[in-house]
XYZ file of C-alpha atoms in Angstrom:
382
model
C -62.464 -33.560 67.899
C -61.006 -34.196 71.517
C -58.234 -36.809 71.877
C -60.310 -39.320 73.499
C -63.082 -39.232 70.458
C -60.150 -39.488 67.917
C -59.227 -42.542 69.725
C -62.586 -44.162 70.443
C -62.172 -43.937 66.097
C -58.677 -45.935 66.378
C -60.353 -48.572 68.783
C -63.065 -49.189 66.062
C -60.430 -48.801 63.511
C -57.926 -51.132 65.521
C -61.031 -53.977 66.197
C -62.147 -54.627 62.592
C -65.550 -53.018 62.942
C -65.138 -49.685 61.170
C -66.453 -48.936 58.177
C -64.001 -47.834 55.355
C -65.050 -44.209 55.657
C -64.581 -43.829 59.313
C -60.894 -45.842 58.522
C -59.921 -42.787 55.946
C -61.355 -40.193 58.215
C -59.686 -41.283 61.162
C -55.937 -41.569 59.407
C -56.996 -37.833 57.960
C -57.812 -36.733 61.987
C -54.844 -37.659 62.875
C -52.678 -34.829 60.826
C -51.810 -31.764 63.371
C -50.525 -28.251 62.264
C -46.954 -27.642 62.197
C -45.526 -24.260 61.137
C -41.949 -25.709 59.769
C -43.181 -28.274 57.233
C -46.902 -29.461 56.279
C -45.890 -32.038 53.264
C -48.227 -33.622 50.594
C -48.365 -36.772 51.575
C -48.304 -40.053 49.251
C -50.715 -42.924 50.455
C -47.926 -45.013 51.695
C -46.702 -42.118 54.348
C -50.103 -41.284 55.356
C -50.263 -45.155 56.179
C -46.882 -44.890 58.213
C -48.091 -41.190 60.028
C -51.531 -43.348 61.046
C -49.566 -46.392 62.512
C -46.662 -44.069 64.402
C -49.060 -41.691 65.810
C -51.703 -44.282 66.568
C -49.392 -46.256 69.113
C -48.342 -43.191 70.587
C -51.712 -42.169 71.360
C -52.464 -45.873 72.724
C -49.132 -45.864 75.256
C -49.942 -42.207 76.477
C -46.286 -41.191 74.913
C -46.379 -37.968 72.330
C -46.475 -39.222 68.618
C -43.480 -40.979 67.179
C -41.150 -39.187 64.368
C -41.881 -40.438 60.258
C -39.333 -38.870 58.241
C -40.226 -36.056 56.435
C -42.973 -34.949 59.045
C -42.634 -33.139 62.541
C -45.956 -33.076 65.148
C -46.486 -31.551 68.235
C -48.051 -32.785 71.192
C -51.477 -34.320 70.724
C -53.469 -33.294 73.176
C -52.075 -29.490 72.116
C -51.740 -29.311 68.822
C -54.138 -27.656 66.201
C -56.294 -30.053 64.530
C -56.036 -30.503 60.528
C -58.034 -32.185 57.872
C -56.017 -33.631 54.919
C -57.362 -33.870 51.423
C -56.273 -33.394 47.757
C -52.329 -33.196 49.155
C -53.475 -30.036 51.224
C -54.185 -28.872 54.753
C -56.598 -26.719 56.233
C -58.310 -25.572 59.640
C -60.643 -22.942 60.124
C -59.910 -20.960 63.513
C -62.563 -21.294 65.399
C -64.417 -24.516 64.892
C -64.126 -27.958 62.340
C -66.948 -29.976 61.605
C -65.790 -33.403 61.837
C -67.953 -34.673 59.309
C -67.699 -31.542 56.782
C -70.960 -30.630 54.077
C -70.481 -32.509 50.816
C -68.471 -30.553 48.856
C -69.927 -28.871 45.847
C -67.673 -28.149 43.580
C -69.498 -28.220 40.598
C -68.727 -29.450 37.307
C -65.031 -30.857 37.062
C -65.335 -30.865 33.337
C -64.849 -27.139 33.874
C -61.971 -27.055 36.167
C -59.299 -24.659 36.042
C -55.583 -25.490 35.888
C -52.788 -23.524 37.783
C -50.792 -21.099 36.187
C -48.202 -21.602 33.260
C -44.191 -20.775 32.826
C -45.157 -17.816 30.784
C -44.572 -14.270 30.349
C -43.941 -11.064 27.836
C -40.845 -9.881 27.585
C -41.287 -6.393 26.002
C -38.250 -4.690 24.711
C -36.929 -1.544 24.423
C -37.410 -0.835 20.591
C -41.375 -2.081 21.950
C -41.020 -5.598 20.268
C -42.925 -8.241 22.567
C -41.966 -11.620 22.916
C -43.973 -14.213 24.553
C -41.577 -16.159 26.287
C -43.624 -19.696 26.067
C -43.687 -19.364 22.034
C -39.909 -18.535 21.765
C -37.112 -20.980 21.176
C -34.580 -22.263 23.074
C -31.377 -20.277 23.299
C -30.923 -16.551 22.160
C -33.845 -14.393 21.171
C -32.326 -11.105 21.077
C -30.380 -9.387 21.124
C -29.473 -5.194 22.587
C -26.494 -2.890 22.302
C -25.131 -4.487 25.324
C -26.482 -7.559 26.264
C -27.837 -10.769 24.595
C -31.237 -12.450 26.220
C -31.731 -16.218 26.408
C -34.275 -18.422 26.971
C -32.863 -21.389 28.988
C -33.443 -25.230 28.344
C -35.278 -25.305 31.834
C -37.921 -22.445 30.343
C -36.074 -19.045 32.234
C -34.754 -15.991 30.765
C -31.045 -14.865 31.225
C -29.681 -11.989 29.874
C -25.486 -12.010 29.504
C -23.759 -8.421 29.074
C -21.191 -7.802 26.261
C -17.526 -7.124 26.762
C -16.979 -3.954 26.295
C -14.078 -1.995 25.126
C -13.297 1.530 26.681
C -14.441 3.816 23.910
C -17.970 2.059 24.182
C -18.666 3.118 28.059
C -20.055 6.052 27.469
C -22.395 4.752 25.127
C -23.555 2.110 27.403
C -23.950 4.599 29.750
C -25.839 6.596 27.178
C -28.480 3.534 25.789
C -29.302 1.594 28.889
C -32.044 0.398 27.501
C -35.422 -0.914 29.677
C -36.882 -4.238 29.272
C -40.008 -5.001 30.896
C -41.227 -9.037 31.802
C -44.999 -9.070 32.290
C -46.735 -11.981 33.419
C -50.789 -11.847 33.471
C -53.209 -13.755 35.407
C -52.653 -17.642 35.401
C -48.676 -16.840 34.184
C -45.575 -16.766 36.452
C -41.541 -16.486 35.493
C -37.955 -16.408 36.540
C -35.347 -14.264 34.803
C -31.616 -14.162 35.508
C -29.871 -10.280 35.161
C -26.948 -9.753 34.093
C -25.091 -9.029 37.302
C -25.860 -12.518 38.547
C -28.945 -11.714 40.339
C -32.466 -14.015 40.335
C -36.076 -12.666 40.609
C -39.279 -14.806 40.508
C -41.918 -13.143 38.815
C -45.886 -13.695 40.527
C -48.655 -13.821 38.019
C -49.805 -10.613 37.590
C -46.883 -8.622 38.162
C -44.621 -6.743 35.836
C -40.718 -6.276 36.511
C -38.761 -3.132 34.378
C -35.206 -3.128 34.347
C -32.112 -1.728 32.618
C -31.084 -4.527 29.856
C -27.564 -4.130 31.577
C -26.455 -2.571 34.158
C -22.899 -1.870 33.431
C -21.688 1.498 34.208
C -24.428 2.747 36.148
C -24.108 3.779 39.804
C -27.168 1.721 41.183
C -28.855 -1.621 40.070
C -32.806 -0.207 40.010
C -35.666 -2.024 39.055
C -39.366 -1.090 38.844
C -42.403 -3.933 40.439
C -45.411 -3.781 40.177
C -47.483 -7.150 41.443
C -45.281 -9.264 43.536
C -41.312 -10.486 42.943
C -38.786 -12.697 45.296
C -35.442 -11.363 44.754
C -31.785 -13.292 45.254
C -29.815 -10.542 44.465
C -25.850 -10.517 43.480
C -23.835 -8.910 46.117
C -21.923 -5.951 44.866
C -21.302 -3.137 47.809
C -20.383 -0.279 44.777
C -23.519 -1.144 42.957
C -26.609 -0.852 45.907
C -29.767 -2.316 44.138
C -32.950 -0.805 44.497
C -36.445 -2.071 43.830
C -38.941 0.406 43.047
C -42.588 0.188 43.684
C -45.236 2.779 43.701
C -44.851 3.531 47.123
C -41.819 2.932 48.609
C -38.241 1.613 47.579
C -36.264 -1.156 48.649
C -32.308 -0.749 48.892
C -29.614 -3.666 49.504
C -26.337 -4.609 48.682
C -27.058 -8.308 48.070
C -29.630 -10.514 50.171
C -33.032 -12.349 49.447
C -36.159 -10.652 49.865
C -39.612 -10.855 48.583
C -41.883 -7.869 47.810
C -45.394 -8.110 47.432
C -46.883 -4.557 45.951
C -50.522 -5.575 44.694
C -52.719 -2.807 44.118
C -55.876 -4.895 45.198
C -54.183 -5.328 48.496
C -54.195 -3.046 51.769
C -50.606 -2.816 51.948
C -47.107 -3.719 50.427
C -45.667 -5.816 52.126
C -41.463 -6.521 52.009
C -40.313 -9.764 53.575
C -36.532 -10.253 54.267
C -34.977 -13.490 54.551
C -31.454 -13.094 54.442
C -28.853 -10.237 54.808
C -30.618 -6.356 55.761
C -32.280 -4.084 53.541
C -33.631 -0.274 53.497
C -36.991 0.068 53.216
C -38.595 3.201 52.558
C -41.299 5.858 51.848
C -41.797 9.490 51.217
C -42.215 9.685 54.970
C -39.431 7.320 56.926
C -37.553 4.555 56.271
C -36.856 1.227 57.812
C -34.042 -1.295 58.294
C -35.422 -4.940 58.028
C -33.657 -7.729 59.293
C -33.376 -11.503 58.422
C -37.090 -12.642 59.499
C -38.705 -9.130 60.093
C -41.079 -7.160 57.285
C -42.004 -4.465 56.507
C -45.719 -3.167 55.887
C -47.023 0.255 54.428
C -49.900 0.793 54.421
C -52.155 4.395 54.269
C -48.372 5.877 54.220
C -47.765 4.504 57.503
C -44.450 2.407 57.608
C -44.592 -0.204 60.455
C -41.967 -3.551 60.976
C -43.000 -6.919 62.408
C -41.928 -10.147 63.060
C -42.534 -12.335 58.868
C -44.189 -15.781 58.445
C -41.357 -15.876 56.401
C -42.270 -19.716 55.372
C -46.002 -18.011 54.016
C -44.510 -15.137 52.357
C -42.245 -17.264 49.576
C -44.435 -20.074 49.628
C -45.838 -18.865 46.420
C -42.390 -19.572 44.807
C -41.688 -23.162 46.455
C -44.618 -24.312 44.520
C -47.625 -23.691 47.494
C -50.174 -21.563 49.102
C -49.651 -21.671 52.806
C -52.275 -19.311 54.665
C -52.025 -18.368 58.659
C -54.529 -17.447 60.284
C -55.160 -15.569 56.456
C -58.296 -13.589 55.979
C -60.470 -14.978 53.224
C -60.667 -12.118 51.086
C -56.740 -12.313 50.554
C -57.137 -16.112 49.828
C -59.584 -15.509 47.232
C -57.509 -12.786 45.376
C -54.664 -15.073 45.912
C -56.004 -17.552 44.296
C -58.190 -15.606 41.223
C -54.972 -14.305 40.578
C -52.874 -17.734 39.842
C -55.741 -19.418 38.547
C -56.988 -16.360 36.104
C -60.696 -16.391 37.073
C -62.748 -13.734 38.575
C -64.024 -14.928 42.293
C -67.839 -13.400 43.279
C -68.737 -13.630 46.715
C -71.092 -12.216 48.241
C -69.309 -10.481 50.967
C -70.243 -12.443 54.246
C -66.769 -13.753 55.159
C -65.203 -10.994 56.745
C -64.485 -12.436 59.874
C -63.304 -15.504 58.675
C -59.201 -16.451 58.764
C -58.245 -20.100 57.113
C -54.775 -21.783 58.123
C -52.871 -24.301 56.032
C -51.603 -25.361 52.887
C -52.043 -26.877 49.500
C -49.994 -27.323 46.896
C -50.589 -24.467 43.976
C -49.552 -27.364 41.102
C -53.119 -28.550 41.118
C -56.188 -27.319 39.570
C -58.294 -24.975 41.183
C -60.916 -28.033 42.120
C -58.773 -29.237 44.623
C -57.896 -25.852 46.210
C -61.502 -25.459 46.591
C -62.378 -28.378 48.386
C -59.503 -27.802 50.654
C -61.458 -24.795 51.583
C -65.073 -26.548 51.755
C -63.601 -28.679 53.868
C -63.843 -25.940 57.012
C -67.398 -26.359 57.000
C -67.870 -22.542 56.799
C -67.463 -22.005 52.439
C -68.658 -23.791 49.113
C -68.231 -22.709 45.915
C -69.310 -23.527 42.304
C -67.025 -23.395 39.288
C -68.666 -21.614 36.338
C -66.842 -21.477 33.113
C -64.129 -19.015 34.165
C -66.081 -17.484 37.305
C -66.336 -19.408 41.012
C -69.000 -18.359 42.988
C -69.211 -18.695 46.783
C -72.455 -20.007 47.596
C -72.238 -20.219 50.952
């Protein structure tokens, strides 16, 4: 829609004689991309967004600050539609007026994924971590494991006297946290250091790691790291094809084996990145990709890559296939399309707290995809 349509809308809007679906559609029109901050927005703001950036457009001027947002110029910015608290743009072309949605069938809709994982440990007892009571659950030679008011798990190492290093040394046992389809975690290690778990992803990792030369940890799925700085200890995160080596920085890894490559995403401090073949020093907003053994860095969408653990999905310019998987894999349901979307990238956000319905719709909305929801299967139709 070109400026002057949007604000042929306003004019009708402004003199009384629109109806109350053109009024809706035209505050919704009026949201533009932004790559630093793309909010849900509450009624009341979305009423304060229409009335700032609808007398900008009327005096010529670019549109007027509301706290919380940030816009572009007008006349240059990507357009957006708005609905269920999410944003979305297909890259090519928006209907304004977008099919009817046909998301079938709320009574089956699907809701996002749960604080859950197993904890397996290293005598092969499993815990699942949403059935176990607050406060200590086990306990290991060296280390006692807790499961924290605010539903995370914390393990705390034993004092330990001199004539007991060697067997800590000896029994550094391995835990394992799993979380399957539809489940995601956080687990605090000993040395201080936090990783998020992604559903479908298992972390394995020494119950403590005191008196061992490196910090190393096995992923397979996807993790965000915040790891405890210690310059003696390096710690190293193992996937199947590569490892990652730092000191003490934030970093995400995502190591899906449904995906074409893993991908490491550094947001603060450096790490070492690398494969059988080379390796690769990342810096604060740089990744890392390897994929068919090749080992390449780029500039991250480092706001996309952890958006998964602030709560959203954020997508640029993201092909389709890698939104569906994204999203079977947080929602636990198996996604059948019939393989006509190659060429087709999606932009924008929506929060990953609702249920699958409203994800959906945000995606309808492009004009270019429906989908039905059947029991635990969605099927794009179109």
């Amino acid at each position: 829609m070109e400026k002057k349509d949007i604000k042929k809308v306003l004019d009708k809007v402004s003199a009384g004689t629109a109806t109350p679906a053109e009024e809706q559609t035209a505050k919704y029109w009026l949201h533009y991309f932004s790559k630093d901050n793309i909010p849900v927005l509450s009624e009341d703001e979305l009423n304060q967004e229409t009335e700032a950036i609808y007398k900008s457009l009327m005096e010529q001027k670019a549109p007027a600050k509301v706290k919380r947002l940030w816009y572009p110029a007008v006349a240059a910015a990507c357009l957006l539609v708005v609905i269920g608290g999410g944003l979305f743009y297909y890259n090519q072309q928006i209907s304004p007026e977008p099919k009817a949605s046909i998301v079938a069938n709320t009574i089956n809709d699907v809701a996002p994924a749960q604080n859950t994982a197993t904890l397996t440990l290293a005598n092969g007892k499993k815990i699942i971590l949403s059935d176990a009571p607050t406060g200590l659950i086990a306990e290991q030679t060296n280390v006692s494991i807790f499961k924290t008011a605010d539903g995370k798990l914390a393990y705390k190492a034993k004092p330990l006297k001199d004539d007991e290093q060697k067997t800590a040394i000896e029994n550094s046992e391995l835990n394992s946290i799993t979380t399957a389809r539809g489940q995601q975690y956080q687990v605090a290690l000993p040395d201080g250091s936090k990783i998020w778990l992604n559903a479908a992803s298992t972390l394995t990792f020494p119950a403590t790691f005191t008196s061992l030369k490196q910090r190393k940890v096995e992923l397979v799925g996807e993790a965000y790291f915040e790891v405890a700085k210690d310059k003696i200890h390096p710690f190293i995160v193992k996937t199947d094809k590569q490892e990652v080596e730092v000191l003490g920085t934030h970093f995400n890894v995502n190591s899906y084996s449904d995906e074409d490559a893993t991908r490491t995403t550094l947001l603060e401090g450096s790490v070492k990145v690398s494969n059988h073949n080379e390796h690769k020093i990342l810096q604060p907003g740089q990744e890392s990709l390897l994929a068919k053994n090749n080992l390449s860095v780029r500039k991250a969408d480092t706001e996309g890559a952890v958006a998964w653990k602030n709560g959203d999905f954020i997508f640029n310019n993201e092909d389709f296939g890698s939104i569906l998987r994204q999203v079977a894999r947080w929602y636990n349901v198996e996604i059948v399309d019939n393989g006509n979307h190659k060429n087709l990238h999606l932009s924008g956000t929506v929060s990953r707290s609702k249920n699958i319905s409203v994800v959906l719709k945000a995606l309808e909305v492009t004009g270019k995809v429906k989908f039905k929801i059947d029991g635990n299967r969605v099927i794009v139709t179109e």
